[in-house]
Short mmCIF file of C-alpha atoms in Angstrom, two decimals:
data_model
loop_
_atom_site.label_atom_id
_atom_site.label_comp_id
_atom_site.label_asym_id
_atom_site.label_seq_id
_atom_site.Cartn_x
_atom_site.Cartn_y
_atom_site.Cartn_z
CA MET Y 271 -12.21 34.48 -18.30
CA ASN Y 272 -14.94 32.17 -17.05
CA TYR Y 273 -13.75 29.34 -19.31
CA SER Y 274 -10.15 29.53 -18.10
CA ALA Y 275 -11.38 29.64 -14.50
CA LYS Y 276 -13.29 26.40 -15.08
CA GLN Y 277 -10.18 24.90 -16.65
CA GLU Y 278 -8.12 25.91 -13.62
CA VAL Y 279 -10.60 24.27 -11.23
CA ALA Y 280 -10.61 21.09 -13.32
CA HIS Y 281 -6.80 21.07 -13.33
CA LEU Y 282 -6.61 21.55 -9.56
CA ARG Y 283 -9.14 18.78 -8.98
CA LYS Y 284 -7.19 16.51 -11.33
CA SER Y 285 -3.90 17.09 -9.54
CA GLU Y 286 -5.56 16.60 -6.16
CA LEU Y 287 -6.84 13.21 -7.33
CA LEU Y 288 -3.38 12.40 -8.69
CA VAL Y 289 -1.72 13.26 -5.37
CA ALA Y 290 -4.30 11.27 -3.42
CA ASP Y 291 -3.76 8.28 -5.74
CA MET Y 292 0.02 8.51 -5.31
CA LYS Y 293 -0.33 8.68 -1.52
CA ARG Y 294 -2.64 5.65 -1.51
CA LYS Y 295 -0.25 3.64 -3.68
CA ARG Y 296 2.70 4.66 -1.50
CA LEU Y 297 0.78 3.50 1.58
CA GLU Y 298 -0.08 0.19 -0.10
CA PHE Y 299 3.52 -0.42 -1.18
CA GLY Y 300 4.84 0.70 2.21
CA GLY Y 301 2.43 -1.64 3.99
CA ALA Y 302 3.38 -4.53 1.71
CA ARG Y 303 7.06 -3.83 2.30
CA GLY Y 304 6.41 -3.63 6.04
CA ARG Y 305 4.89 -7.14 5.99
CA GLY Y 306 8.01 -8.46 4.23
CA PHE Y 307 6.20 -8.86 0.91
CA ARG Y 308 8.56 -9.66 -1.97
CA GLU Y 309 7.75 -8.44 -5.49
#
């Protein structure tokens, strides 16, 4: 029980980091696009 609870916390933390990373990348790309940056 305790082990799976720790796993769940680790998973939640991992997905939170993933979401934060995606948001940051989206902001960076959006900002670049807003400045007329071409890939």
